[in-house]
Amino acid sequence: MDEVKPYDKDTFSIDSDTLLNFIQFRRSIRRFKDNDIEQEKIQKIIEAGRYTQTGTNNQDVSYVVVREKLNELKNLTYKSLKQKGEYILANLTPETEHLKGYANMWVNMYNKYQEDPAKNDNLFFNAPLAIFVTSPSPLNGGLSSSNMELMTDALGLGTFFSGFTIAASKDNKEILDLLGVKDGNQLISCLVIGYPDVRYQRTVPRKEANINWI
Ligand SMILES: Cc1cc2nc3c(=O)[nH]c(=O)nc-3n(C[C@H](O)[C@H](O)[C@H](O)COP(=O)(O)O)c2cc1C
């Protein structure tokens, strides 16, 4: 019970307009400074995940923080995507035709990364940190991931969700072993995190909400 805090109106509430502005201003960051991320900031991002609600209060979300082994992860991820790309290109059917663009992109990304990893890191964009969220429940893991992203922004850091890294990890024993993902747990998201080297001036437009009022 040590971590339980009594309610305090001033520090426990957010104005709804401020919250909406924060959500509307959030952007994916793919350009990072060379700085490392402080341990306290990583803990705070995970705390945002830890306190996210879970179905039946299962609290079944876990995290893999990748720093020291980031280069190893990157090499395996590029290799896996290249192999997946080559397989798709060699076995094209009308059902997989729509994947041709991705397949070519993954093979090209691998080749460019081999030429000059520092200049051509189009998967992790030279970020110093990746945090994977794992859970048996996509919804629980997804909810945590989203709160973690907001916390990342609030800490002055930048992030994007790397769906390509999740795709690379699917059925890839080397990557799953490196991350220590056990049976029953799924990789839900990969937040690539660093100090942003870009500053946005305004929000972006979005499609109208598709709402069925009944
Ligand atoms: C599930 C998911 C997977 C994503 N995968 C990638 C990815 O692999 N590479 C990337 O550069 N961006 C990725 N993104 C970022 C999206 O491209 C981005 O959120 C979207 O274009 C909207 O832009 P914004 O985040 O700047 O508002 C992903 C986002 C989500 C939610």
Short mmCIF file of C-alpha atoms and ligand atoms in Angstrom, two decimals:
data_model
loop_
_atom_site.label_atom_id
_atom_site.label_comp_id
_atom_site.label_asym_id
_atom_site.label_seq_id
_atom_site.Cartn_x
_atom_site.Cartn_y
_atom_site.Cartn_z
CA MET A 1 0.00 0.00 0.00
CA ASP A 2 3.07 2.27 0.17
CA GLU A 3 2.47 3.58 -3.34
CA VAL A 4 -1.15 4.68 -2.71
CA LYS A 5 -1.48 8.48 -2.83
CA PRO A 6 -4.32 10.55 -1.39
CA TYR A 7 -6.30 12.62 -3.90
CA ASP A 8 -5.00 16.12 -4.51
CA LYS A 9 -7.14 18.27 -6.82
CA ASP A 10 -4.28 20.50 -8.03
CA THR A 11 -1.93 17.74 -9.13
CA PHE A 12 -4.43 15.00 -10.02
CA SER A 13 -6.59 16.79 -12.60
CA ILE A 14 -6.07 17.91 -16.21
CA ASP A 15 -8.22 20.49 -17.95
CA SER A 16 -10.13 18.76 -20.77
CA ASP A 17 -9.03 21.30 -23.41
CA THR A 18 -5.40 20.88 -22.37
CA LEU A 19 -5.76 17.10 -22.56
CA LEU A 20 -7.33 17.32 -26.02
CA ASN A 21 -4.65 19.75 -27.23
CA PHE A 22 -1.99 17.36 -25.94
CA ILE A 23 -3.56 14.44 -27.83
CA GLN A 24 -4.06 16.51 -31.00
CA PHE A 25 -0.50 17.84 -30.96
CA ARG A 26 1.06 14.37 -30.46
CA ARG A 27 3.08 13.26 -33.49
CA SER A 28 5.32 10.36 -34.39
CA ILE A 29 8.98 11.33 -34.10
CA ARG A 30 11.52 9.78 -36.45
CA ARG A 31 14.44 12.16 -36.04
CA PHE A 32 16.41 11.87 -32.82
CA LYS A 33 19.31 13.57 -31.06
CA ASP A 34 22.31 11.55 -30.00
CA ASN A 35 21.48 11.75 -26.26
CA ASP A 36 20.76 8.72 -24.09
CA ILE A 37 17.55 8.53 -22.10
CA GLU A 38 17.73 8.92 -18.33
CA GLN A 39 16.78 5.88 -16.26
CA GLU A 40 14.13 7.88 -14.31
CA LYS A 41 12.39 8.77 -17.56
CA ILE A 42 12.29 5.14 -18.65
CA GLN A 43 10.82 4.20 -15.25
CA LYS A 44 8.15 6.88 -15.62
CA ILE A 45 7.15 5.63 -19.08
CA ILE A 46 6.79 2.12 -17.68
CA GLU A 47 4.86 3.47 -14.70
CA ALA A 48 2.31 4.92 -17.15
CA GLY A 49 1.96 1.43 -18.61
CA ARG A 50 1.81 -0.25 -15.22
CA TYR A 51 -1.03 1.96 -14.01
CA THR A 52 -3.13 1.45 -17.14
CA GLN A 53 -6.32 -0.51 -16.54
CA THR A 54 -6.53 -4.16 -17.64
CA GLY A 55 -9.52 -6.43 -18.25
CA THR A 56 -10.57 -8.21 -15.04
CA ASN A 57 -7.63 -6.40 -13.44
CA ASN A 58 -5.32 -9.04 -14.86
CA GLN A 59 -2.29 -6.70 -14.84
CA ASP A 60 -0.82 -8.95 -17.51
CA VAL A 61 1.28 -6.42 -19.43
CA SER A 62 5.09 -6.71 -19.45
CA TYR A 63 7.92 -4.68 -20.91
CA VAL A 64 11.25 -5.29 -22.60
CA VAL A 65 13.62 -2.33 -22.45
CA VAL A 66 16.23 -2.58 -25.20
CA ARG A 67 19.35 -0.45 -24.82
CA GLU A 68 22.57 -2.48 -24.70
CA LYS A 69 21.32 -5.02 -27.21
CA LEU A 70 19.75 -2.49 -29.59
CA ASN A 71 22.30 -3.10 -32.34
CA GLU A 72 21.75 -6.84 -32.09
CA LEU A 73 17.98 -6.29 -32.30
CA LYS A 74 18.40 -3.97 -35.28
CA ASN A 75 20.52 -6.45 -37.23
CA LEU A 76 18.02 -9.25 -36.60
CA THR A 77 15.07 -7.01 -37.50
CA TYR A 78 16.57 -5.84 -40.78
CA LYS A 79 17.48 -9.42 -41.65
CA SER A 80 14.03 -10.76 -40.81
CA LEU A 81 12.24 -8.11 -42.87
CA LYS A 82 14.56 -8.76 -45.82
CA GLN A 83 13.80 -12.49 -45.62
CA LYS A 84 10.06 -11.84 -45.34
CA GLY A 85 10.28 -9.43 -48.29
CA GLU A 86 12.19 -11.89 -50.46
CA TYR A 87 9.72 -14.66 -49.60
CA ILE A 88 6.74 -12.48 -50.55
CA LEU A 89 8.38 -11.45 -53.86
CA ALA A 90 9.27 -15.04 -54.75
CA ASN A 91 5.76 -16.35 -53.97
CA LEU A 92 3.49 -13.58 -55.25
CA THR A 93 -0.19 -14.47 -55.62
CA PRO A 94 -3.22 -12.23 -56.23
CA GLU A 95 -3.80 -12.37 -52.43
CA THR A 96 -0.27 -11.13 -51.60
CA GLU A 97 0.05 -8.64 -54.49
CA HIS A 98 -0.81 -5.78 -52.11
CA LEU A 99 2.30 -6.64 -50.03
CA LYS A 100 4.68 -6.18 -52.98
CA GLY A 101 5.40 -2.55 -52.07
CA TYR A 102 6.32 -3.44 -48.50
CA ALA A 103 8.39 -6.43 -49.66
CA ASN A 104 10.47 -4.25 -52.00
CA MET A 105 10.81 -1.60 -49.30
CA TRP A 106 12.08 -4.14 -46.73
CA VAL A 107 14.69 -5.57 -49.11
CA ASN A 108 15.87 -2.05 -50.04
CA MET A 109 15.95 -1.00 -46.40
CA TYR A 110 18.20 -3.94 -45.58
CA ASN A 111 20.58 -3.21 -48.47
CA LYS A 112 20.86 0.48 -47.62
CA TYR A 113 21.44 -0.33 -43.94
CA GLN A 114 24.28 -2.68 -44.89
CA GLU A 115 25.87 0.10 -47.00
CA ASP A 116 25.89 2.65 -44.17
CA PRO A 117 24.08 1.76 -40.93
CA ALA A 118 24.52 5.18 -39.33
CA LYS A 119 23.15 7.07 -42.33
CA ASN A 120 20.48 4.64 -43.49
CA ASP A 121 18.70 3.43 -40.37
CA ASN A 122 15.17 3.74 -41.70
CA LEU A 123 13.75 1.32 -39.12
CA PHE A 124 14.95 2.77 -35.82
CA PHE A 125 16.20 6.15 -37.04
CA ASN A 126 19.26 5.94 -34.75
CA ALA A 127 17.12 6.15 -31.60
CA PRO A 128 18.90 5.08 -28.40
CA LEU A 129 16.02 3.08 -26.92
CA ALA A 130 13.18 0.72 -27.79
CA ILE A 131 10.55 -0.52 -25.36
CA PHE A 132 8.44 -3.52 -26.31
CA VAL A 133 5.07 -4.06 -24.69
CA THR A 134 4.00 -7.68 -24.34
CA SER A 135 0.75 -9.19 -23.13
CA PRO A 136 -1.55 -12.13 -23.84
CA SER A 137 -4.22 -9.45 -24.43
CA PRO A 138 -3.87 -7.08 -27.42
CA LEU A 139 -6.31 -4.66 -25.82
CA ASN A 140 -4.54 -4.52 -22.45
CA GLY A 141 -1.17 -4.15 -24.17
CA GLY A 142 -2.52 -1.54 -26.58
CA LEU A 143 -4.04 0.57 -23.82
CA SER A 144 -0.76 0.53 -21.89
CA SER A 145 1.19 1.37 -25.03
CA SER A 146 -0.93 4.43 -25.67
CA ASN A 147 -0.49 5.80 -22.15
CA MET A 148 3.23 5.14 -22.43
CA GLU A 149 3.36 7.17 -25.61
CA LEU A 150 1.62 10.10 -23.94
CA MET A 151 4.05 9.92 -21.02
CA THR A 152 6.98 9.83 -23.44
CA ASP A 153 5.74 13.08 -24.99
CA ALA A 154 5.11 14.64 -21.57
CA LEU A 155 8.74 13.92 -20.65
CA GLY A 156 9.98 15.90 -23.66
CA LEU A 157 10.95 12.72 -25.50
CA GLY A 158 9.73 11.57 -28.89
CA THR A 159 8.56 8.19 -30.11
CA PHE A 160 6.84 6.25 -32.84
CA PHE A 161 5.28 2.79 -32.82
CA SER A 162 7.34 0.49 -35.00
CA GLY A 163 4.84 -1.89 -36.58
CA PHE A 164 7.61 -3.10 -38.93
CA THR A 165 9.59 -4.33 -35.91
CA ILE A 166 6.57 -6.24 -34.65
CA ALA A 167 6.09 -7.74 -38.15
CA ALA A 168 9.78 -8.72 -38.23
CA SER A 169 9.46 -10.47 -34.86
CA LYS A 170 6.45 -12.61 -35.84
CA ASP A 171 7.58 -16.26 -35.87
CA ASN A 172 11.21 -15.15 -35.63
CA LYS A 173 12.77 -17.28 -32.89
CA GLU A 174 16.02 -15.32 -32.78
CA ILE A 175 14.24 -12.03 -32.06
CA LEU A 176 11.74 -13.57 -29.63
CA ASP A 177 14.60 -15.29 -27.77
CA LEU A 178 16.60 -12.07 -27.62
CA LEU A 179 13.58 -10.25 -26.17
CA GLY A 180 12.79 -13.13 -23.81
CA VAL A 181 9.16 -13.40 -24.97
CA LYS A 182 7.64 -16.57 -23.56
CA ASP A 183 4.77 -18.70 -24.85
CA GLY A 184 1.37 -17.16 -24.19
CA ASN A 185 2.73 -13.63 -24.33
CA GLN A 186 2.43 -11.64 -27.54
CA LEU A 187 4.51 -8.73 -28.74
CA ILE A 188 1.96 -5.93 -28.84
CA SER A 189 3.96 -2.82 -29.67
CA CYS A 190 7.45 -1.43 -29.99
CA LEU A 191 7.99 2.18 -28.96
CA VAL A 192 11.16 3.60 -30.50
CA ILE A 193 12.22 6.44 -28.22
CA GLY A 194 14.73 9.29 -28.17
CA TYR A 195 15.11 13.01 -27.73
CA PRO A 196 13.36 14.64 -30.71
CA ASP A 197 15.48 16.50 -33.24
CA VAL A 198 12.40 18.06 -34.81
CA ARG A 199 9.79 20.44 -33.46
CA TYR A 200 6.24 20.67 -34.77
CA GLN A 201 4.49 24.03 -34.95
CA ARG A 202 0.88 22.92 -35.23
CA THR A 203 -1.53 20.01 -35.13
CA VAL A 204 -2.46 17.98 -38.23
CA PRO A 205 -5.93 17.44 -39.70
CA ARG A 206 -7.62 14.05 -39.33
CA LYS A 207 -10.52 12.39 -41.12
CA GLU A 208 -13.93 13.16 -39.71
CA ALA A 209 -14.97 10.72 -36.98
CA ASN A 210 -17.16 7.96 -38.39
CA ILE A 211 -19.98 7.88 -35.82
CA ASN A 212 -23.20 5.96 -35.84
CA TRP A 213 -25.53 7.79 -33.42
CA ILE A 214 -28.35 5.41 -32.57
C1 LIG B 1 0.20 0.33 -34.88
C2 LIG B 1 1.14 1.35 -35.49
C3 LIG B 1 2.24 0.91 -36.23
C4 LIG B 1 3.13 1.84 -36.80
N1 LIG B 1 4.24 1.39 -37.45
C5 LIG B 1 5.15 2.29 -37.92
C6 LIG B 1 6.38 1.85 -38.51
O1 LIG B 1 6.67 0.64 -38.60
N2 LIG B 1 7.26 2.78 -38.96
C7 LIG B 1 7.00 4.13 -38.84
O2 LIG B 1 7.84 4.92 -39.26
N3 LIG B 1 5.84 4.58 -38.30
C8 LIG B 1 4.92 3.70 -37.82
N4 LIG B 1 3.75 4.14 -37.21
C9 LIG B 1 3.48 5.58 -37.11
C10 LIG B 1 2.32 5.99 -38.05
O3 LIG B 1 2.81 6.01 -39.37
C11 LIG B 1 1.80 7.36 -37.62
O4 LIG B 1 1.26 7.25 -36.32
C12 LIG B 1 0.74 7.92 -38.55
O5 LIG B 1 1.28 8.14 -39.84
C13 LIG B 1 0.16 9.23 -38.05
O6 LIG B 1 1.19 10.19 -37.88
P1 LIG B 1 1.45 10.87 -36.46
O7 LIG B 1 1.73 9.78 -35.47
O8 LIG B 1 2.64 11.77 -36.64
O9 LIG B 1 0.22 11.65 -36.08
C14 LIG B 1 2.88 3.23 -36.64
C15 LIG B 1 1.77 3.66 -35.89
C16 LIG B 1 0.92 2.74 -35.32
C17 LIG B 1 -0.24 3.24 -34.48
#
